[in-house]
C-alpha positions in Angstrom: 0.0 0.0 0.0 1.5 3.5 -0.9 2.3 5.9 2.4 0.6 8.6 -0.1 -1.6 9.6 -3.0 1.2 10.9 -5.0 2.8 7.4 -4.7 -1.0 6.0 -6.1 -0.9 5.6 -9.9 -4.3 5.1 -11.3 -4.5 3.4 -14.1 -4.5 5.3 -17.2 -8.1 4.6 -18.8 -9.3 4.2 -15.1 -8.1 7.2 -14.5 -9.2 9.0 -17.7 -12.8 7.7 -17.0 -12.8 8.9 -13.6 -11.8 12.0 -14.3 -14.5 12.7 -17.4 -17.4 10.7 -15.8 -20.1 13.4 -15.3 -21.7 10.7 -13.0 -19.6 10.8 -10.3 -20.4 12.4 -7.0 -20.4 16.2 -6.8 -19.7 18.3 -3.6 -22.8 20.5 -2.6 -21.7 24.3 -2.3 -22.1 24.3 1.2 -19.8 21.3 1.5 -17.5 23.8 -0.8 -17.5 26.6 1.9 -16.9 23.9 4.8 -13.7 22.9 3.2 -12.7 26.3 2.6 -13.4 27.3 6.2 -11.5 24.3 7.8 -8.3 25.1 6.4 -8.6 28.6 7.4 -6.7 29.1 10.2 -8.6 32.9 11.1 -11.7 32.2 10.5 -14.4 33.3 12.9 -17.3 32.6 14.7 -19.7 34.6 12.6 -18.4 33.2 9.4 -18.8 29.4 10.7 -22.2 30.5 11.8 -22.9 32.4 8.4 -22.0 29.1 6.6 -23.7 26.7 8.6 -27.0 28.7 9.0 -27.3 28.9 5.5 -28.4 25.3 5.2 -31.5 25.1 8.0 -31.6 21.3 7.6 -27.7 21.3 8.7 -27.9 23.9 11.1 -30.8 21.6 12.5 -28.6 18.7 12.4 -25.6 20.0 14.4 -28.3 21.5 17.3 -29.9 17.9 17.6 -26.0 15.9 17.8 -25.1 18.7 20.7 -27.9 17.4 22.3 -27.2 14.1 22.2 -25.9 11.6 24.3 -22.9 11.8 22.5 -22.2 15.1 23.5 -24.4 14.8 27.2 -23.7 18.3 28.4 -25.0 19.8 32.4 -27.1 22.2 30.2 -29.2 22.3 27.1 -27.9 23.8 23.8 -30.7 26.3 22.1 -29.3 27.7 19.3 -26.2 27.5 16.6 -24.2 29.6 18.1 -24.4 27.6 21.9 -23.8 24.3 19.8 -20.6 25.8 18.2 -19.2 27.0 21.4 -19.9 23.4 22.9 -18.7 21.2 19.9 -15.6 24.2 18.7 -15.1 25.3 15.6 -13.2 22.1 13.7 -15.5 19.9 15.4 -18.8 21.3 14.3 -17.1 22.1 9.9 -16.4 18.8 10.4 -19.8 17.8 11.7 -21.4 19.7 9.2 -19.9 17.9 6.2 -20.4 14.6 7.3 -24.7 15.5 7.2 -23.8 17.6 4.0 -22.2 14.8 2.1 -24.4 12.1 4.1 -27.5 14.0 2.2 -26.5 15.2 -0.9 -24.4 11.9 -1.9 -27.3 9.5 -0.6 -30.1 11.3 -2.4 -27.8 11.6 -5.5 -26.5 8.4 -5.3 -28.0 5.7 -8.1 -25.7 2.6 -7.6 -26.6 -0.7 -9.0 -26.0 -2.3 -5.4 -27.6 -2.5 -2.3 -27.5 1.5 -1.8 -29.1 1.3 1.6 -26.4 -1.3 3.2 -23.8 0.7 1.4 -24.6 3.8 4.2 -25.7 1.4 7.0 -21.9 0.4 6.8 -20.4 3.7 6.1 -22.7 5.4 9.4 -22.0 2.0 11.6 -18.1 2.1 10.6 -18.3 6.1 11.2 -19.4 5.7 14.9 -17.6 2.6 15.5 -14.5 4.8 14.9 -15.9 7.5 16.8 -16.3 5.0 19.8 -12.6 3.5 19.5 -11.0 7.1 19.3 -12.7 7.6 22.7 -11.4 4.1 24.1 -7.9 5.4 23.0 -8.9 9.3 24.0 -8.5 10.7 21.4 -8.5 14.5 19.9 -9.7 14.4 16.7 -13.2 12.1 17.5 -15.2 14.0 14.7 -12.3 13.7 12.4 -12.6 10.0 12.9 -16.3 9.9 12.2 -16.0 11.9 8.8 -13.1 9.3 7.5 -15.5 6.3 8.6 -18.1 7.9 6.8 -16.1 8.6 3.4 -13.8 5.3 3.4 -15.7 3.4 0.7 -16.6 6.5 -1.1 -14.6 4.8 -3.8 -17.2 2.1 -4.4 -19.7 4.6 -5.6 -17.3 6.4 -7.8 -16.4 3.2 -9.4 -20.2 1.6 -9.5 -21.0 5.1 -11.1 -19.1 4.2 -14.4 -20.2 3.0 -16.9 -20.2 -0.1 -17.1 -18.1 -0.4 -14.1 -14.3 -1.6 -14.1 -13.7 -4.7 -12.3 -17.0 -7.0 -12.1 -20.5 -7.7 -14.1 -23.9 -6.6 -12.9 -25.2 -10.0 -11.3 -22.1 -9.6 -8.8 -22.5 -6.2 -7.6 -24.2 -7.4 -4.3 -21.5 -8.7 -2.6 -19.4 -9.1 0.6 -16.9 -6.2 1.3 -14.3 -8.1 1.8 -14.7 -10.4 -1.7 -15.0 -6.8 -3.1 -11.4 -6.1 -2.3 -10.3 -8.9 -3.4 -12.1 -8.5 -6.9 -10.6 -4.9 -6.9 -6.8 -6.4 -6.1 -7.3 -9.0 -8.5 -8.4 -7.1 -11.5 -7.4 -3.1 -10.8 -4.6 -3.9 -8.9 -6.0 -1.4 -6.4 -8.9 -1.6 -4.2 -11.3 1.4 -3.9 -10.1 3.3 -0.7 -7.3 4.6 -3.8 -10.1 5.8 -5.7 -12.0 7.6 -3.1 -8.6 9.2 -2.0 -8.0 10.1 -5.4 -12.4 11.5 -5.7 -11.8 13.2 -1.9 -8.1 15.6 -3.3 -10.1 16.1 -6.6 -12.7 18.1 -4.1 -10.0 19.6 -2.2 -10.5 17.7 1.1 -7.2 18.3 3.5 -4.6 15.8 2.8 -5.1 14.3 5.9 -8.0 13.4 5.3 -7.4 12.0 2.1 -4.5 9.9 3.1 -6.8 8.6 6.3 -9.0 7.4 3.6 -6.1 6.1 1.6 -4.8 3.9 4.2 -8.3 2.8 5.8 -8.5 -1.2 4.7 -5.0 -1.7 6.3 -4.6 -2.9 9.5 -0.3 -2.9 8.7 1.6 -1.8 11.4 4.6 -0.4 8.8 2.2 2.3 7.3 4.3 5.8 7.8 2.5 7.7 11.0 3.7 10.6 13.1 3.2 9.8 16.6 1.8 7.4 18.7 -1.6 9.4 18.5 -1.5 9.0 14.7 -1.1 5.2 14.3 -4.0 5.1 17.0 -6.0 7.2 14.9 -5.2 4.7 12.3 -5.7 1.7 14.1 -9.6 3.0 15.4 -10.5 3.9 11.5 -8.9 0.5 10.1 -10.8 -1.9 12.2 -14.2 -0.1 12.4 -15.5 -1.7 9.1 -14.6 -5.1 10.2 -16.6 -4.6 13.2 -19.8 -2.9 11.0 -19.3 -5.9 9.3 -20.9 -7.9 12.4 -24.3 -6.1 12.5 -24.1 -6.6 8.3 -23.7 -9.7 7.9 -26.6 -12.7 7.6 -24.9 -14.5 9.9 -22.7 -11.9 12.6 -22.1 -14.7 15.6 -19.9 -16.4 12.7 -18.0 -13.6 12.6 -18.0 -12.9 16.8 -15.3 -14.5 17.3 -12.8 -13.8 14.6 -13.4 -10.4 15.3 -12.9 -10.7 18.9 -9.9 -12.3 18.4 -8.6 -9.5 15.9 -9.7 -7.0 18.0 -7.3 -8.6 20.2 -4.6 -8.2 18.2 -4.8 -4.6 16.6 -6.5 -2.8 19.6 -5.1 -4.9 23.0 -8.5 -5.6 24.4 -9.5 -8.3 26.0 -13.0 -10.1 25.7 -14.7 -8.1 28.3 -13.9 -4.9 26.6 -15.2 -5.9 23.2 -18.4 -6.6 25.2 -18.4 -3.6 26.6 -17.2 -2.0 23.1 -20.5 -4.4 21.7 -22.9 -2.8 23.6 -22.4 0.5 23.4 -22.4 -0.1 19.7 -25.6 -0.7 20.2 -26.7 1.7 22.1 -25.6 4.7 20.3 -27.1 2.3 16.8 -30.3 4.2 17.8 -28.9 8.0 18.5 -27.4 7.2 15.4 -29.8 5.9 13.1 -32.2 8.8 14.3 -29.7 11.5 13.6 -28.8 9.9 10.0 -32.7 9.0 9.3 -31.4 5.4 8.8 -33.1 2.7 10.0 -31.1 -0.1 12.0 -34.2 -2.0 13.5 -32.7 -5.4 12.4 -33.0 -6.5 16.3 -32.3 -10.3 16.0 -28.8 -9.7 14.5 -28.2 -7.4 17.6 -29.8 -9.0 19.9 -27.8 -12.3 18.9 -24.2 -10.4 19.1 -25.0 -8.6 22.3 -25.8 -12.5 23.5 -23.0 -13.9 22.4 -20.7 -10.7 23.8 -22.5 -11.4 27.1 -22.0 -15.3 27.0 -18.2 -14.4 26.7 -17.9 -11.6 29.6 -20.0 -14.5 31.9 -17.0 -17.1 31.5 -14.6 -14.1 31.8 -15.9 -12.8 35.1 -17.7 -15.5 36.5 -16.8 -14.1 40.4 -18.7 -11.0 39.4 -21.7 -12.6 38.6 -21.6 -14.8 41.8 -21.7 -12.0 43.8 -24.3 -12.2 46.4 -27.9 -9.5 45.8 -26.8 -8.2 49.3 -23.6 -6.8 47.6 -24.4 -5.8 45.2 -27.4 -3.5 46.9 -24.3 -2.7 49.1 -22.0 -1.5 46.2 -25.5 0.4 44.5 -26.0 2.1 48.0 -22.6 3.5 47.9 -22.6 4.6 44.5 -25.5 6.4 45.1 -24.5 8.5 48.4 -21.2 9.1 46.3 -23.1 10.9 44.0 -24.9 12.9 46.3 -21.9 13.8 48.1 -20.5 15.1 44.9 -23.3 17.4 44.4 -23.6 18.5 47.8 -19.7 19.4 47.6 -20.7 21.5 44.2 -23.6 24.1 45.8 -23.8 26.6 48.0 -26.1 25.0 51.3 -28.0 27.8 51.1 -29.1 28.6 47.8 -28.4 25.7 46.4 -26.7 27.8 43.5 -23.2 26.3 42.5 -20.8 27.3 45.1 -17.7 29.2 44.5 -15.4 26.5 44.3 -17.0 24.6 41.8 -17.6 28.1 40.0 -13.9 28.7 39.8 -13.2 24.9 37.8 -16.2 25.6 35.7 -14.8 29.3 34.8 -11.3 27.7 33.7 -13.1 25.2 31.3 -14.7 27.6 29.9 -12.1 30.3 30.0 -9.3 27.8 28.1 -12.7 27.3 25.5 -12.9 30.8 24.6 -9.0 31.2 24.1 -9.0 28.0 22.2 -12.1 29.0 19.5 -12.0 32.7 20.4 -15.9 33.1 21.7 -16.8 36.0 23.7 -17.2 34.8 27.7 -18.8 37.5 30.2 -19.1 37.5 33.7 -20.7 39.4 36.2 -20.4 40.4 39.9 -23.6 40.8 41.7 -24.2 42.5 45.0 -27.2 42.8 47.4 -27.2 46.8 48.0 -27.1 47.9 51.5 -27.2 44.3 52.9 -25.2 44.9 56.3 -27.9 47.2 57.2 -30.4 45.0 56.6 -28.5 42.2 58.9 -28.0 44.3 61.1 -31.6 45.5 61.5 -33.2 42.6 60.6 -31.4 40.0 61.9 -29.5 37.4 60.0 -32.8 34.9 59.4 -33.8 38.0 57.1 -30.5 38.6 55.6 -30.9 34.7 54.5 -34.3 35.4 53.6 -33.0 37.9 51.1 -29.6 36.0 49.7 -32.0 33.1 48.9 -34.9 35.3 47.6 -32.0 37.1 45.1 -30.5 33.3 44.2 -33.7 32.2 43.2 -34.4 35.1 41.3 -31.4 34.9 38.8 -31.6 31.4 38.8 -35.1 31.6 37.4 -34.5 34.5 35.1 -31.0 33.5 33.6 -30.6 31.7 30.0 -30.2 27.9 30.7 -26.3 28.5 29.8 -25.6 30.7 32.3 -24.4 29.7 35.3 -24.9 31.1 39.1 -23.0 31.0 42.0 -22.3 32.2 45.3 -19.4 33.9 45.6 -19.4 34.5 49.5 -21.8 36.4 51.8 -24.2 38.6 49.8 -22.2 38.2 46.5 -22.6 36.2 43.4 -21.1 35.7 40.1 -22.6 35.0 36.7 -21.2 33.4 34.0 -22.5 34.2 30.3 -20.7 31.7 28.1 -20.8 32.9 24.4 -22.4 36.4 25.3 -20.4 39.7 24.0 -20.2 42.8 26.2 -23.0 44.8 24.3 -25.4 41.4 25.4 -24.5 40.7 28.8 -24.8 44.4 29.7 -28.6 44.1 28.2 -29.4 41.8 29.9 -28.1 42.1 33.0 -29.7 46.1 32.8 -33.3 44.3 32.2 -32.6 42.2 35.1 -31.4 44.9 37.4 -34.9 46.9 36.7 -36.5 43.8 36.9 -35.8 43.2 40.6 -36.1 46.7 41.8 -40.3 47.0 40.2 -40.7 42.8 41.2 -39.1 41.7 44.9 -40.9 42.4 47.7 -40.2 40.8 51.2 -42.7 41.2 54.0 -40.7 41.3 57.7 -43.0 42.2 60.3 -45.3 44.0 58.5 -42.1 46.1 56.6 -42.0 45.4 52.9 -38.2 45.6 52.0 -37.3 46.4 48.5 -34.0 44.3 47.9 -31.3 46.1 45.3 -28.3 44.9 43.1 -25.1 46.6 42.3 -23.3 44.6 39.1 -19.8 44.9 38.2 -19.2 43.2 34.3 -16.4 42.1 32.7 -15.9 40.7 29.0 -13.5 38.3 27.6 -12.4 37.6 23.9 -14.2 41.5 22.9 -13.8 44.9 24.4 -11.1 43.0 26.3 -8.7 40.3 26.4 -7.3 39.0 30.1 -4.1 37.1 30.1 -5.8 34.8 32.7 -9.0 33.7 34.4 -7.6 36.1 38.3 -7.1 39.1 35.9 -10.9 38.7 34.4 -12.2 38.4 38.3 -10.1 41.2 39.3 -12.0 43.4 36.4 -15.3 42.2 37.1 -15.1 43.2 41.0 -13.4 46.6 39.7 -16.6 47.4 37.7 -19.0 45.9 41.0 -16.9 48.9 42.9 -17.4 51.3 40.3 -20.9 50.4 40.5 -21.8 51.1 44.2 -19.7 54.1 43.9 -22.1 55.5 41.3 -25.3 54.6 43.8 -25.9 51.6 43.6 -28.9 49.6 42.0 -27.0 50.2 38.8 -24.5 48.3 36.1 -20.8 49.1 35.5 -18.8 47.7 32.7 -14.9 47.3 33.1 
């Protein structure tokens, strides 16, 4: 196998009908613009939102996959801009042009073969490379789905020509792997050449091609960069062997062949490829409803998962004998861990994130705005006058209040945002995604909001509870070299603000 595409030589007439074949698969103009954005280094959010947007069904698309499960998030994502910020800017082009080419080339396509299996193995071998670049933790997981997705593309250049190269019309339905062999035999090539040659013809990165060049070989001598590179390789090799299982008439056959080359090229044992089995299976369905391709073939599924299951039992037979009390036990634990965990995440009071947990969320999504250069605001909030108050009312009221305001934010902030309290009568708001100019609207609304709205009755006193809010923005008006510098602003501004009077906004 050549390390390249300039070390692939077509054959001449294949090449010559290739390249004059007005049958082939053409690349949608938004598909264009993707490419032409992912190799731009500058380019920003409003021009990735501009291209995206453009195409309603896509935009659509990459709102319903944020949503997922494979991208289960503390908060939902309602609208493009949110799902950019939480999938970043190469993930969601990339994204994109998998639903582009999914759609246009399906629709378009006109093969003489089984068209529907032909995209049941291209999505199955797409996520099965998704899930392995997880397993190995991996960067580039969307990168990974798009090559899964494109690694036959070949076959429907070549079925498109007419007649087609290497084999008659009765033998078009075959197996994939009696394809190759027809292709090696008779082309002297097999068709992941041909797609790498279709993919540089529409300009696609060259690594991207070359992952598509290399994506039937499982060798171990094929030139990689780094360790993360021949894992990459490794994930996208083996995931149409695995498709392959939920394919074929008969997939047990295959169970254990694959198991045991699973072995071999990815070091796991039986009890991962169960695991690896069944979430196959599971995501089958987020899947299949994303792509609008149906995968209800439950008996082949149902007999794999059985047979994945039969092999974990005899691998871990002193788990299963483990008595019902223990395992209640081991559920019981689980549980009060969990609970502990959120406890040690909010504020007793308020029940509003507390400050520590604030501060690890604010880095995450500090180091996102750096790294895809969105806009991040946050805001100090502070109950006017509130000593007085405690020291008049007494400290029950003061909680009265600080819970009253809590609940108030909390129930008037975007489901992004995120509240906390900082300490005493102070809290901070995060406004991931939101520029200066639309934090400081809404925070203004909110401000007047409070003042016309709150009213606490205390012995027969109705108190009229205040804010003073100090903003600060990151990645617009400013930049901060680090996430204490963009605290230190926003409390500057909350100063600025009392110093004007209170019940007011100031913007660093």
């Amino acid at each position: 196998m050549p390390d390249t595409l300039q070390d692939v030589l077509l054959p001449p007439d294949l090449e010559k009908q290739l390249a004059s074949n007005t049958n082939l698969p053409s690349l949608p103009v938004i598909a264009v613009k993707i490419i032409e954005a992912s190799k731009d280094p500058d380019v920003t959010l409003r021009e990735v939102a501009s291209i995206i947007s453009a195409d309603p069904a896509i935009s659509a698309k990459l709102l319903k996959i944020a949503n997922s499960p494979l991208y289960s998030q503390r908060r939902a994502i309602n609208n493009l801009r949110e799902a950019l910020t939480l999938l970043g800017f190469n993930a969601a082009l990339t994204i994109a042009l998998s639903f582009s080419l999914f759609h246009s080339l399906k629709v378009k396509g006109h093969s003489k073969c089984n068209h529907d299996n032909y995209w049941k193995r291209s999505i199955l071998s797409a996520q099965i490379a998704r899930l392995l670049g997880q397993r190995f933790r991996l960067s580039k997981l969307e990168d990974l789905f798009l090559v899964g997705l494109l690694q036959d593309i070949g076959i429907l250049a070549l079925e498109n020509l007419t007649p087609p190269p290497y084999f008659n019309y009765d033998k078009m339905c075959i197996k994939h792997t009696e394809r190759i062999s027809l292709e090696r035999s008779t082309l002297k090539l097999e068709h992941s050449c041909v797609g790498a040659w279709l993919l540089e013809s529409w300009n696609f990165p060259p690594t991207i091609v070359n992952a598509v060049l290399h994506s039937h070989s499982l060798s171990n001598h094929i030139q990689v960069q780094d360790k993360t590179d021949s894992q990459f390789h490794l994930c996208l090799s083996f995931s149409g062997t695995l498709a392959d299982m939920w394919l074929e008439e008969n997939p047990n056959e295959l169970f254990q062949s694959t198991l045991e080359a699973a072995g071999l090229a990815l070091n796991i044992d039986a009890d991962e490829f169960s695991q690896l089995v069944s979430d196959i299976n599971k995501e089958m369905l987020v899947i299949s409803a994303l792509f609008d391709v149906n995968f209800d073939d439950e008996i082949k599924q149902g007999g794999i998962l059985e047979e994945a299951r039969e092999v974990t039992l005899l691998r871990s037979i002193h788990f299963i004998k483990q008595t019902e009390h223990d395992q209640r036990q081991i559920e019981n634990i689980a549980e009060q861990v969990k609970e502990i965990t959120k406890e040690n995440q909010l504020d007793y009071l308020t029940k509003v994130y507390n400050r520590k947990h604030f501060e690890r969320l604010l880095e995450e999504e500090y180091e996102n705005a750096n790294v895809n250069r969105w806009p991040l605001s946050i805001a100090f909030i502070d109950i006017d006058n509130f000593k007085e108050i405690n020291d008049t009312h007494g400290h029950l009221v003061g909680d009265k209040i600080i819970v009253a305001i809590a609940d108030f934010f909390s129930d008037n902030i975007r489901q992004t945002d995120i509240l906390a309290r900082y300490g005493g009568d102070e809290f901070i708001l995060m406004l991931p995604g939101s520029t200066s100019h639309i934090a400081e609207e809404a925070l203004r609304r909110l401000i007047k909001l409070l003042s016309t709205s709150m009213q606490i009755n205390v012995d027969d006193e109705i108190l009229t509870p205040t804010v003073s809010v100090g903003l600060a923005s990151h990645m617009d008006i400013n930049t901060f070299d680090d996430v204490e510098s963009f605290i230190r602003a926003a409390d500057k501004a909350l100063y600025k603000a009392k110093a004007a009077g209170r019940n007011c906004l100031a913007v660093y």
